[in-house]
Each structure stands twice: as C-alpha cells, then as structure tokens.
Amino acid sequence: MSEVRLVGTLDPNFAWDGARLYEAQDFRVGSPVPRELRGAAVAVTREHDGGWRILRDPLGLNKLFWAESAEAILVAARPRKLVEAGCSFDDIRAIPRGCVLDFVPREPQPVEHSLRAEAWFSAHESAGPSVEQIAGQIEATLRGYLTALATRYHAAPVFVCLSGGLDSSGIAVLAREHFADPVAVSFDLDRGRGAPSEDRRTAERLARDLGLAFLDVTVGEHALFEALDVVLVEGIDWRDFNVHAALVNAALASAIARAAAAHARRSPVLVLTGDLANEFLVDYQPETYRDATYYDLPALAPSALRTSLVHGLDTCHREVGVFAAWGLHVVQPYAAAVDSYLALPETFLKLEDRKPRLSRAIFGTRLPEYVYRRTKVRAQVGGPKSDGGVLAACADRGLDAVWLRRRFAELHRVGDPSRLDRFIRAGRYRAAVPHRHGVN
C-alpha cells in the first residue's frame, strides 16, 4: 500500500494565524507547519513526487477519517463515505486532532507534527491577565478575525444564526459591523400551540434593533424529522444533545439555502454562528422533560469540565457538517479566540453570571440590556419550559438515545449498536495515525 486517496470532499477551512487567513498553499507538503493555527482546518494534499500532507486543526472542528483498502489509505470527511467505499466501520479511525502528517516517498511512517496547544488549558489563578484584559483580547481577536473574513469574502452572502442569546447576539453585532447586509436567521418549531417561542421573539426584536434583515424559519415536526438521517450522517454522532441541536441547524440550513438560491453569486454562502462559547465558558446544564433528565454532565470542577467539553469538540459536527449538507460554509468566530477564553481562571468559571459579565466587557452597550438580562435557553428547547422544543418533539416520538444509536448504526452498516462505544469514547473519536504498507 503506497497511496493516499481522498474519498469525497473536505469541509471548508476558516483558519487564522492571528493576522491573516491561511491559504490552500499553506497546507501543502513542504510548507512550514502552521503552529499558530486557530479555527477550522483540514487538508489532504499531494505533491508530484508522491509526498502527502494530512492536517486537522487543534480543536478538531473539521473532521477527517481513514481506513485501509488493498491499494491505498482512504481518507474522508465522513465515515459513511468510507463505508460506501467498502470499508468496515470497525476499521475506521479519525486522524487525531491537532495533527500534521507528512508522508515522504518510500517511507512507511509519516513525519508527525503536533498542533496541540496544551498551554491553552493551563490557566493560572494569580499570574494570568485579569478578566477585563482577557475580554479586551477576545474583542480584538474577534474584530481581527472578522476583518480578515470580510476582506476575503467581501462578495459573499452572509447569514447569522440568531437565537437571541448572548453568544449569537454578539456575533450578530460583529456581522453588522464587518459585512454588508447580513441576514439574521431564527429557528422556531411549530407544534400547534400558537405563540412563538421566547427564542423567536428575542431574536426578532434584536434583529430589528440592529437593523438586520430577518429570515423566519418556522417548521413543523414532519419537516424537522425529514432531515434526521442527514443529521446522523453529517453530524457523525448519535448522542441526543448533538442530534437535537443538529436538527435545528438542518432546518436553518434548508431555509438559508433556499434564500441564497434566489441570488446570483460567485462567492460561497457564509453562515456565522455563536457556537463554542458554551464550551469555553462551561455554560451547559441538564434539561428536564416529563420527569426525565437530559443532557447530564459529569460532576467535575469547572476548569476540568471545561477541558472535557473543549476536548469533546472532536466529536461534535452538528454545525459544520450539517450546514455543509446544504452547500453552506459555517464560520465559528469564537474559535479564533480559544486561547483567551481558556485563560479564564477557575474562580471566574465558578461565577453564576460569568457569561453576561464577560459579554458586557466584550460588547458593552452594542448589545441591548434585554439580551444581557435574558435567562439562558437552549436552542433545542426554545423557552424556559421545555414543552415545545425539539427535545420534547423527539421524546414524544420515541426518538430517544437508544433509537438514535440504532439508526446511526444502520446508516453505517453496523450490525451491533454496542460496537459504537468503541467509536466514540470519553467524548473523542477512535483515532490513530495511518502508515503505508508495502513501501520500500
């Protein structure tokens, strides 16, 4: 075995070095290892002499998997592509996150370079910068990153997923400042109960206050669940939290794709999201519906839980993967500021008001007071009472954790769903570095 062969296409790259966006040539064999890389990146490049470079970003935002065939190492952005190419699911491994592999001609083992930035996770209670200084760094980073994006994609239609929460609202403010005519997009699930969700009402009010065009995405349950198989394949996960969030994103993606199709364009459609801030700030909690508890988290200290959640991004493709199914390119701006967010100390993570406090320091009066004061609501729930959201709709239809696991197994030709426990474990994909056989 001497060849590396890409099956299908890769997810788009939105990687940044602190000054500019990386170009395709930056990931070619022989180019310097991009050690300052922030954001989503993946590459599989070949040179005329038979050398290959394989790269995956440090947070694992973009996905990459491999398996061996008789003739080559097959590489794909989705495990389903490798299964369709004849590989057994049990033989599929992820390329480790934060890894650059250079395959040199006639050498079986690749030269491995690590992009992992473990220093991101080593916040110091006393020696580090103050929270106000960190907020200033985050604001400067977000501005720099959005400026670079707007320069490269100046002609791109831009949509902002807006729930009315702090994270997406901050991105909406930045989108208005950096792009021409961004469109705010809001999800709501119609379960025949009339009134719109709190998410919808807040998002619509904020879009009006910011002067943004507004795209109303209200779907019924039938339309919501039509995308379930797509969500399982493209999201590469069966766990209920990620599936529920991915269903929301599928509805948004479908509506954005239809809206964008009405306009002639030469640039890709960009979708900006407020994703990742929840992981960086440990802003998750369980939800209850019909006396059952969903989305439980391990009982860890805040900094340890943050590390677990951020490492778990390795197995989260509910944003990039799902929107890609509709030909849309997701940008997650908070990823560019990962090192600043992870410098926030344990004492800050223990504060109940840590997110509004940090957001005020970043965005100030550019966000209205009603956004800062709003109670945290999950996109899968839509309001303080979880009786009308995607979580409830799935539970009422029996689409529980067992069902979702079984369906994922069927879609990937896995006979025994329990075998999936070896594919995702402790929030990470089964990973390994490939090597070439039969090379002299």
Short mmCIF file of C-alpha atoms in Angstrom, two decimals:
data_model
loop_
_atom_site.label_atom_id
_atom_site.label_comp_id
_atom_site.label_asym_id
_atom_site.label_seq_id
_atom_site.Cartn_x
_atom_site.Cartn_y
_atom_site.Cartn_z
CA MET A 1 0.00 0.00 0.00
CA SER A 2 1.59 3.30 -1.06
CA GLU A 3 -1.17 5.74 -1.98
CA VAL A 4 -3.38 8.08 -0.01
CA ARG A 5 -6.75 8.62 -1.68
CA LEU A 6 -9.37 11.21 -0.75
CA VAL A 7 -12.96 9.97 -0.93
CA GLY A 8 -15.46 12.80 -1.41
CA THR A 9 -14.85 16.40 -0.45
CA LEU A 10 -13.48 18.11 2.64
CA ASP A 11 -15.10 20.73 4.83
CA PRO A 12 -14.01 24.34 4.10
CA ASN A 13 -11.14 25.93 6.01
CA PHE A 14 -11.50 29.15 8.01
CA ALA A 15 -8.19 29.01 9.82
CA TRP A 16 -6.35 32.12 11.02
CA ASP A 17 -2.83 32.80 12.28
CA GLY A 18 -3.66 35.98 14.19
CA ALA A 19 -3.09 38.25 11.20
CA ARG A 20 -4.44 36.54 8.09
CA LEU A 21 -6.49 33.60 6.93
CA TYR A 22 -4.48 30.61 5.82
CA GLU A 23 -4.36 29.88 2.09
CA ALA A 24 -4.53 26.44 0.47
CA GLN A 25 -0.80 26.57 -0.30
CA ASP A 26 -0.04 26.94 3.41
CA PHE A 27 -1.08 23.32 3.88
CA ARG A 28 0.96 21.83 1.05
CA VAL A 29 3.78 19.35 1.58
CA GLY A 30 6.98 21.17 2.44
CA SER A 31 5.33 24.36 3.67
CA PRO A 32 6.02 25.40 7.29
CA VAL A 33 3.92 23.66 9.91
CA PRO A 34 1.11 26.14 10.78
CA ARG A 35 1.65 26.18 14.52
CA GLU A 36 -0.31 29.41 15.10
CA LEU A 37 -3.44 27.96 13.55
CA ARG A 38 -6.80 28.90 15.11
CA GLY A 39 -10.16 27.88 13.68
CA ALA A 40 -11.41 25.08 11.47
CA ALA A 41 -8.93 23.44 9.10
CA VAL A 42 -8.42 20.16 7.31
CA ALA A 43 -6.18 19.25 4.38
CA VAL A 44 -5.20 16.26 2.27
CA THR A 45 -2.64 17.42 -0.31
CA ARG A 46 -0.38 15.57 -2.73
CA GLU A 47 2.86 16.54 -4.47
CA HIS A 48 4.16 15.24 -7.80
CA ASP A 49 6.90 13.23 -6.10
CA GLY A 50 4.32 11.16 -4.22
CA GLY A 51 4.50 13.03 -0.93
CA TRP A 52 1.33 13.76 1.03
CA ARG A 53 0.34 16.10 3.83
CA ILE A 54 -2.68 15.42 6.05
CA LEU A 55 -3.74 18.09 8.55
CA ARG A 56 -6.51 18.56 11.11
CA ASP A 57 -6.99 21.61 13.35
CA PRO A 58 -6.18 21.54 17.10
CA LEU A 59 -9.79 21.69 18.32
CA GLY A 60 -10.89 19.05 15.83
CA LEU A 61 -13.58 21.33 14.40
CA ASN A 62 -13.18 19.83 10.93
CA LYS A 63 -13.34 16.06 10.76
CA LEU A 64 -11.16 13.55 8.94
CA PHE A 65 -11.29 9.74 8.97
CA TRP A 66 -9.28 6.98 7.35
CA ALA A 67 -9.30 3.27 6.69
CA GLU A 68 -7.13 0.89 4.69
CA SER A 69 -8.09 -0.71 1.42
CA ALA A 70 -6.00 -3.20 -0.52
CA GLU A 71 -4.46 -0.42 -2.61
CA ALA A 72 -4.49 2.75 -0.52
CA ILE A 73 -5.18 4.62 2.65
CA LEU A 74 -8.66 6.00 2.08
CA VAL A 75 -9.39 9.36 3.72
CA ALA A 76 -12.79 11.05 4.02
CA ALA A 77 -14.58 13.78 5.95
CA ARG A 78 -17.42 11.40 6.86
CA PRO A 79 -17.24 7.75 7.97
CA ARG A 80 -20.25 6.99 5.77
CA LYS A 81 -18.11 7.76 2.69
CA LEU A 82 -15.58 5.12 3.75
CA VAL A 83 -18.33 2.59 4.44
CA GLU A 84 -19.74 3.23 0.96
CA ALA A 85 -16.22 2.69 -0.43
CA GLY A 86 -16.23 -0.82 1.05
CA CYS A 87 -14.54 -0.27 4.42
CA SER A 88 -15.83 -1.85 7.60
CA PHE A 89 -16.96 0.70 10.18
CA ASP A 90 -14.88 -1.13 12.80
CA ASP A 91 -11.74 -0.35 10.78
CA ILE A 92 -12.37 3.39 10.55
CA ARG A 93 -10.23 5.73 12.62
CA ALA A 94 -10.11 9.50 12.95
CA ILE A 95 -7.00 11.46 12.12
CA PRO A 96 -6.04 12.81 15.57
CA ARG A 97 -6.99 16.44 16.11
CA GLY A 98 -4.11 18.90 16.06
CA CYS A 99 -2.05 16.63 13.84
CA VAL A 100 0.03 17.28 10.72
CA LEU A 101 1.27 14.17 8.92
CA ASP A 102 3.85 14.38 6.15
CA PHE A 103 4.15 11.21 4.07
CA VAL A 104 7.58 11.12 2.45
CA PRO A 105 8.09 8.99 -0.69
CA ARG A 106 9.39 5.48 0.04
CA GLU A 107 8.95 5.89 3.81
CA PRO A 108 6.19 3.86 5.51
CA GLN A 109 5.86 6.03 8.61
CA PRO A 110 4.75 9.65 8.26
CA VAL A 111 6.60 12.50 9.89
CA GLU A 112 4.20 13.67 12.60
CA HIS A 113 3.93 17.26 13.82
CA SER A 114 1.64 18.28 16.67
CA LEU A 115 -0.51 21.40 16.63
CA ARG A 116 -1.97 20.66 20.05
CA ALA A 117 -1.72 23.71 22.27
CA GLU A 118 -1.90 22.22 25.74
CA ALA A 119 -0.87 25.59 27.16
CA TRP A 120 -4.40 26.73 26.33
CA PHE A 121 -5.60 24.62 29.26
CA SER A 122 -3.06 25.85 31.82
CA ALA A 123 -4.75 28.95 33.27
CA HIS A 124 -3.06 30.32 36.38
CA GLU A 125 -5.17 31.84 39.12
CA SER A 126 -2.71 34.53 40.16
CA ALA A 127 -0.22 35.10 37.36
CA GLY A 128 -2.57 35.41 34.38
CA PRO A 129 -4.21 38.51 32.92
CA SER A 130 -7.32 39.97 34.51
CA VAL A 131 -10.78 39.13 33.19
CA GLU A 132 -11.03 42.67 31.79
CA GLN A 133 -7.75 42.21 29.93
CA ILE A 134 -8.91 38.85 28.59
CA ALA A 135 -12.18 40.43 27.41
CA GLY A 136 -10.15 43.06 25.57
CA GLN A 137 -8.07 40.34 23.93
CA ILE A 138 -11.20 38.47 22.87
CA GLU A 139 -12.76 41.59 21.36
CA ALA A 140 -9.58 42.44 19.47
CA THR A 141 -9.27 38.87 18.20
CA LEU A 142 -12.88 38.72 17.04
CA ARG A 143 -12.51 42.03 15.25
CA GLY A 144 -9.30 40.92 13.57
CA TYR A 145 -10.75 37.61 12.51
CA LEU A 146 -13.97 39.12 11.13
CA THR A 147 -11.96 41.76 9.29
CA ALA A 148 -9.90 39.04 7.61
CA LEU A 149 -13.06 37.12 6.69
CA ALA A 150 -14.80 40.21 5.32
CA THR A 151 -11.75 41.08 3.22
CA ARG A 152 -11.53 37.66 1.62
CA TYR A 153 -15.27 37.06 1.28
CA HIS A 154 -16.42 40.60 0.55
CA ALA A 155 -18.96 39.41 -2.04
CA ALA A 156 -20.35 36.51 0.00
CA PRO A 157 -23.96 36.41 1.18
CA VAL A 158 -23.77 36.30 4.98
CA PHE A 159 -26.32 34.80 7.35
CA VAL A 160 -26.16 34.86 11.15
CA CYS A 161 -27.88 32.16 13.21
CA LEU A 162 -29.59 34.24 15.90
CA SER A 163 -31.29 32.73 18.95
CA GLY A 164 -31.38 35.94 20.96
CA GLY A 165 -28.87 34.52 23.45
CA LEU A 166 -25.63 36.26 24.30
CA ASP A 167 -23.33 34.21 22.08
CA SER A 168 -25.24 34.54 18.81
CA SER A 169 -26.21 38.14 19.59
CA GLY A 170 -22.56 39.11 19.93
CA ILE A 171 -21.80 37.55 16.56
CA ALA A 172 -24.76 39.42 15.03
CA VAL A 173 -23.27 42.72 16.25
CA LEU A 174 -19.91 41.84 14.71
CA ALA A 175 -21.53 40.72 11.45
CA ARG A 176 -23.32 44.05 11.12
CA GLU A 177 -20.03 45.89 11.68
CA HIS A 178 -17.97 43.87 9.20
CA PHE A 179 -20.26 42.66 6.40
CA ALA A 180 -22.70 44.34 4.06
CA ASP A 181 -26.34 43.33 4.57
CA PRO A 182 -26.03 40.25 6.80
CA VAL A 183 -29.30 38.40 7.39
CA ALA A 184 -30.35 37.19 10.85
CA VAL A 185 -31.93 33.72 10.83
CA SER A 186 -34.15 32.44 13.64
CA PHE A 187 -35.49 28.92 14.23
CA ASP A 188 -38.83 28.04 15.75
CA LEU A 189 -40.72 24.75 15.95
CA ASP A 190 -44.45 24.83 15.32
CA ARG A 191 -46.10 22.18 17.50
CA GLY A 192 -49.57 23.63 17.03
CA ARG A 193 -49.52 25.76 20.16
CA GLY A 194 -49.78 29.16 18.52
CA ALA A 195 -47.39 31.56 20.23
CA PRO A 196 -43.79 31.83 19.04
CA SER A 197 -41.01 30.73 21.37
CA GLU A 198 -39.05 33.12 23.54
CA ASP A 199 -36.06 32.48 21.28
CA ARG A 200 -38.02 33.72 18.27
CA ARG A 201 -39.40 36.80 19.98
CA THR A 202 -36.00 37.89 21.29
CA ALA A 203 -34.20 37.21 18.00
CA GLU A 204 -36.76 39.16 16.01
CA ARG A 205 -36.58 42.11 18.41
CA LEU A 206 -32.79 42.16 18.31
CA ALA A 207 -32.63 41.94 14.52
CA ARG A 208 -34.99 44.90 14.32
CA ASP A 209 -32.92 46.89 16.83
CA LEU A 210 -29.70 46.12 14.94
CA GLY A 211 -31.25 46.90 11.56
CA LEU A 212 -30.69 43.39 10.21
CA ALA A 213 -32.84 41.68 7.62
CA PHE A 214 -34.68 38.78 9.25
CA LEU A 215 -35.32 35.27 7.96
CA ASP A 216 -38.09 33.47 9.86
CA VAL A 217 -37.54 29.69 9.90
CA THR A 218 -40.61 28.07 11.43
CA VAL A 219 -41.04 24.36 10.72
CA GLY A 220 -43.45 21.65 11.76
CA GLU A 221 -42.40 18.30 13.16
CA HIS A 222 -42.72 16.49 9.84
CA ALA A 223 -40.27 18.87 8.13
CA LEU A 224 -37.97 18.77 11.15
CA PHE A 225 -37.60 15.00 11.15
CA GLU A 226 -37.21 14.69 7.37
CA ALA A 227 -33.56 15.64 7.92
CA LEU A 228 -32.88 13.11 10.68
CA ASP A 229 -30.80 10.69 8.61
CA VAL A 230 -28.82 13.58 7.13
CA VAL A 231 -28.16 14.85 10.65
CA LEU A 232 -26.88 11.48 11.85
CA VAL A 233 -24.55 11.02 8.87
CA GLU A 234 -23.25 14.58 8.55
CA GLY A 235 -23.15 15.26 12.29
CA ILE A 236 -21.26 11.98 12.84
CA ASP A 237 -22.94 11.44 16.21
CA TRP A 238 -25.99 9.77 17.72
CA ARG A 239 -25.99 11.35 21.20
CA ASP A 240 -29.21 13.19 21.90
CA PHE A 241 -27.86 16.67 22.68
CA ASN A 242 -25.90 16.90 19.44
CA VAL A 243 -28.67 15.34 17.37
CA HIS A 244 -31.28 17.75 18.76
CA ALA A 245 -29.04 20.76 18.07
CA ALA A 246 -28.23 19.42 14.61
CA LEU A 247 -31.94 19.13 13.76
CA VAL A 248 -32.29 22.83 14.50
CA ASN A 249 -29.32 23.54 12.26
CA ALA A 250 -30.72 21.39 9.46
CA ALA A 251 -33.92 23.45 9.43
CA LEU A 252 -31.87 26.66 9.37
CA ALA A 253 -29.60 25.32 6.63
CA SER A 254 -32.50 24.32 4.40
CA ALA A 255 -34.10 27.76 4.68
CA ILE A 256 -30.80 29.61 4.15
CA ALA A 257 -30.02 27.53 1.06
CA ARG A 258 -33.41 28.40 -0.43
CA ALA A 259 -32.96 32.09 0.36
CA ALA A 260 -29.44 32.17 -1.08
CA ALA A 261 -30.51 30.38 -4.26
CA ALA A 262 -32.55 33.42 -5.25
CA HIS A 263 -29.39 35.50 -5.69
CA ALA A 264 -26.72 35.07 -8.33
CA ARG A 265 -23.31 34.81 -6.68
CA ARG A 266 -19.71 33.86 -7.19
CA SER A 267 -18.77 33.51 -3.52
CA PRO A 268 -19.74 30.78 -1.07
CA VAL A 269 -22.59 31.41 1.35
CA LEU A 270 -21.22 32.10 4.83
CA VAL A 271 -23.17 31.18 7.95
CA LEU A 272 -21.88 32.73 11.17
CA THR A 273 -22.77 31.04 14.46
CA GLY A 274 -22.19 31.69 18.15
CA ASP A 275 -21.10 28.11 18.68
CA LEU A 276 -18.19 27.17 21.02
CA ALA A 277 -18.66 29.87 23.67
CA ASN A 278 -20.76 27.42 25.71
CA GLU A 279 -17.84 25.00 25.85
CA PHE A 280 -15.31 27.72 26.62
CA LEU A 281 -17.44 29.09 29.48
CA VAL A 282 -18.90 25.78 30.73
CA ASP A 283 -22.38 27.12 30.03
CA TYR A 284 -24.37 23.90 30.00
CA GLN A 285 -26.94 22.40 32.31
CA PRO A 286 -29.33 19.43 32.24
CA GLU A 287 -32.89 19.77 30.95
CA THR A 288 -35.99 18.00 32.27
CA TYR A 289 -38.99 16.83 30.26
CA ARG A 290 -41.79 14.58 31.56
CA ASP A 291 -39.75 13.75 34.68
CA ALA A 292 -36.79 12.56 32.61
CA THR A 293 -33.42 14.34 32.70
CA TYR A 294 -31.48 15.03 29.51
CA TYR A 295 -28.02 16.39 28.74
CA ASP A 296 -26.40 15.38 32.03
CA LEU A 297 -22.80 16.46 32.60
CA PRO A 298 -20.09 14.79 34.70
CA ALA A 299 -19.57 16.14 38.22
CA LEU A 300 -16.25 17.92 37.71
CA ALA A 301 -14.69 21.15 38.85
CA PRO A 302 -15.38 23.97 36.34
CA SER A 303 -11.90 24.04 34.81
CA ALA A 304 -11.83 20.24 34.46
CA LEU A 305 -15.31 20.28 32.94
CA ARG A 306 -14.24 23.00 30.52
CA THR A 307 -11.29 20.86 29.42
CA SER A 308 -13.62 17.90 28.92
CA LEU A 309 -16.12 19.94 26.89
CA VAL A 310 -13.45 21.50 24.69
CA HIS A 311 -11.79 18.16 24.05
CA GLY A 312 -15.27 16.86 23.22
CA LEU A 313 -15.42 19.20 20.22
CA ASP A 314 -13.51 16.41 18.49
CA THR A 315 -16.83 14.56 18.16
CA CYS A 316 -19.16 17.50 17.55
CA HIS A 317 -20.05 18.20 13.91
CA ARG A 318 -23.57 19.48 14.47
CA GLU A 319 -22.67 22.84 12.92
CA VAL A 320 -20.09 22.48 10.14
CA GLY A 321 -21.18 19.05 8.96
CA VAL A 322 -24.91 19.68 8.89
CA PHE A 323 -24.75 23.04 7.10
CA ALA A 324 -22.32 21.52 4.59
CA ALA A 325 -25.05 19.10 3.52
CA TRP A 326 -26.84 22.13 2.05
CA GLY A 327 -23.68 23.57 0.48
CA LEU A 328 -23.21 26.24 3.17
CA HIS A 329 -19.94 27.25 4.84
CA VAL A 330 -20.09 27.67 8.60
CA VAL A 331 -17.78 30.10 10.38
CA GLN A 332 -17.39 29.88 14.17
CA PRO A 333 -15.69 33.17 15.14
CA TYR A 334 -15.24 32.30 18.81
CA ALA A 335 -12.79 29.58 17.76
CA ALA A 336 -10.25 32.27 16.84
CA ALA A 337 -10.13 33.42 20.47
CA VAL A 338 -9.80 29.97 22.05
CA ASP A 339 -6.57 30.69 23.91
CA SER A 340 -8.01 33.84 25.50
CA TYR A 341 -11.19 32.08 26.59
CA LEU A 342 -9.23 29.20 28.06
CA ALA A 343 -7.07 31.61 30.05
CA LEU A 344 -10.13 32.49 32.16
CA PRO A 345 -9.38 31.17 35.66
CA GLU A 346 -11.35 28.70 37.76
CA THR A 347 -12.56 31.48 40.06
CA PHE A 348 -14.28 33.18 37.13
CA LEU A 349 -15.80 29.95 35.82
CA LYS A 350 -17.48 29.47 39.21
CA LEU A 351 -19.44 32.73 38.91
CA GLU A 352 -23.12 32.34 38.10
CA ASP A 353 -23.09 35.47 35.92
CA ARG A 354 -19.79 34.71 34.16
CA LYS A 355 -21.21 34.83 30.63
CA PRO A 356 -23.15 38.14 30.89
CA ARG A 357 -20.23 39.65 32.81
CA LEU A 358 -17.72 38.68 30.12
CA SER A 359 -20.09 39.62 27.30
CA ARG A 360 -20.59 43.10 28.78
CA ALA A 361 -16.83 43.54 28.85
CA ILE A 362 -16.56 42.45 25.20
CA PHE A 363 -19.63 44.03 23.57
CA GLY A 364 -20.66 46.75 26.03
CA THR A 365 -23.69 48.81 25.01
CA ARG A 366 -23.65 47.45 21.48
CA LEU A 367 -25.92 44.73 22.89
CA PRO A 368 -29.21 45.90 24.43
CA GLU A 369 -29.94 45.33 28.10
CA TYR A 370 -32.73 42.84 27.45
CA VAL A 371 -30.21 40.43 25.90
CA TYR A 372 -27.92 40.61 28.93
CA ARG A 373 -30.84 40.04 31.31
CA ARG A 374 -32.39 37.18 29.41
CA THR A 375 -32.48 33.75 31.08
CA LYS A 376 -30.33 31.15 29.34
CA VAL A 377 -32.36 28.98 26.93
CA ARG A 378 -31.21 26.03 24.83
CA ALA A 379 -31.86 26.21 21.09
CA GLN A 380 -33.27 22.67 21.37
CA VAL A 381 -35.81 23.90 23.92
CA GLY A 382 -36.75 27.39 22.75
CA GLY A 383 -38.07 28.75 26.06
CA PRO A 384 -37.89 28.36 29.83
CA LYS A 385 -40.35 25.45 29.69
CA SER A 386 -39.15 22.50 27.64
CA ASP A 387 -42.62 21.55 26.37
CA GLY A 388 -42.48 22.85 22.83
CA GLY A 389 -38.97 22.37 21.53
CA VAL A 390 -37.01 19.80 19.59
CA LEU A 391 -36.13 17.86 22.73
CA ALA A 392 -39.80 17.39 23.54
CA ALA A 393 -40.71 16.53 19.96
CA CYS A 394 -38.05 13.80 19.86
CA ALA A 395 -39.07 12.43 23.25
CA ASP A 396 -42.75 12.33 22.32
CA ARG A 397 -41.95 10.34 19.16
CA GLY A 398 -39.75 7.85 20.98
CA LEU A 399 -36.57 9.09 19.30
CA ASP A 400 -34.54 8.51 22.44
CA ALA A 401 -30.86 7.70 22.91
CA VAL A 402 -31.40 4.01 22.14
CA TRP A 403 -33.32 4.71 18.93
CA LEU A 404 -30.78 7.28 17.70
CA ARG A 405 -27.87 4.93 18.34
CA ARG A 406 -29.61 2.11 16.49
CA ARG A 407 -30.41 4.30 13.50
CA PHE A 408 -26.83 5.62 13.32
CA ALA A 409 -25.62 2.01 13.35
CA GLU A 410 -27.97 1.10 10.50
CA LEU A 411 -26.82 4.04 8.39
CA HIS A 412 -23.20 2.97 8.84
CA ARG A 413 -23.84 -0.77 8.35
CA VAL A 414 -23.00 -1.67 11.93
CA GLY A 415 -24.88 -4.80 12.97
CA ASP A 416 -24.45 -4.43 16.73
CA PRO A 417 -25.06 -0.85 18.01
CA SER A 418 -22.99 -1.59 21.12
CA ARG A 419 -19.90 -1.57 18.89
CA LEU A 420 -20.34 2.21 18.59
CA ASP A 421 -18.96 2.52 22.12
CA ARG A 422 -15.54 1.89 20.60
CA PHE A 423 -16.02 4.67 18.04
CA ILE A 424 -16.83 7.49 20.49
CA ARG A 425 -15.39 7.15 23.96
CA ALA A 426 -15.00 9.90 26.58
CA GLY A 427 -16.07 12.48 24.01
CA ARG A 428 -13.43 11.57 21.43
CA TYR A 429 -13.38 9.58 18.22
CA ARG A 430 -11.34 6.41 17.94
CA ALA A 431 -8.14 7.85 16.45
CA ALA A 432 -4.82 6.66 15.10
CA VAL A 433 -2.09 7.73 12.70
CA PRO A 434 -2.06 5.75 9.43
CA HIS A 435 1.09 4.36 7.90
CA ARG A 436 1.81 2.96 4.46
CA HIS A 437 2.48 -0.74 3.88
CA GLY A 438 4.44 -2.17 1.02
CA VAL A 439 6.77 0.84 0.73
CA ASN A 440 10.43 0.11 0.00
#
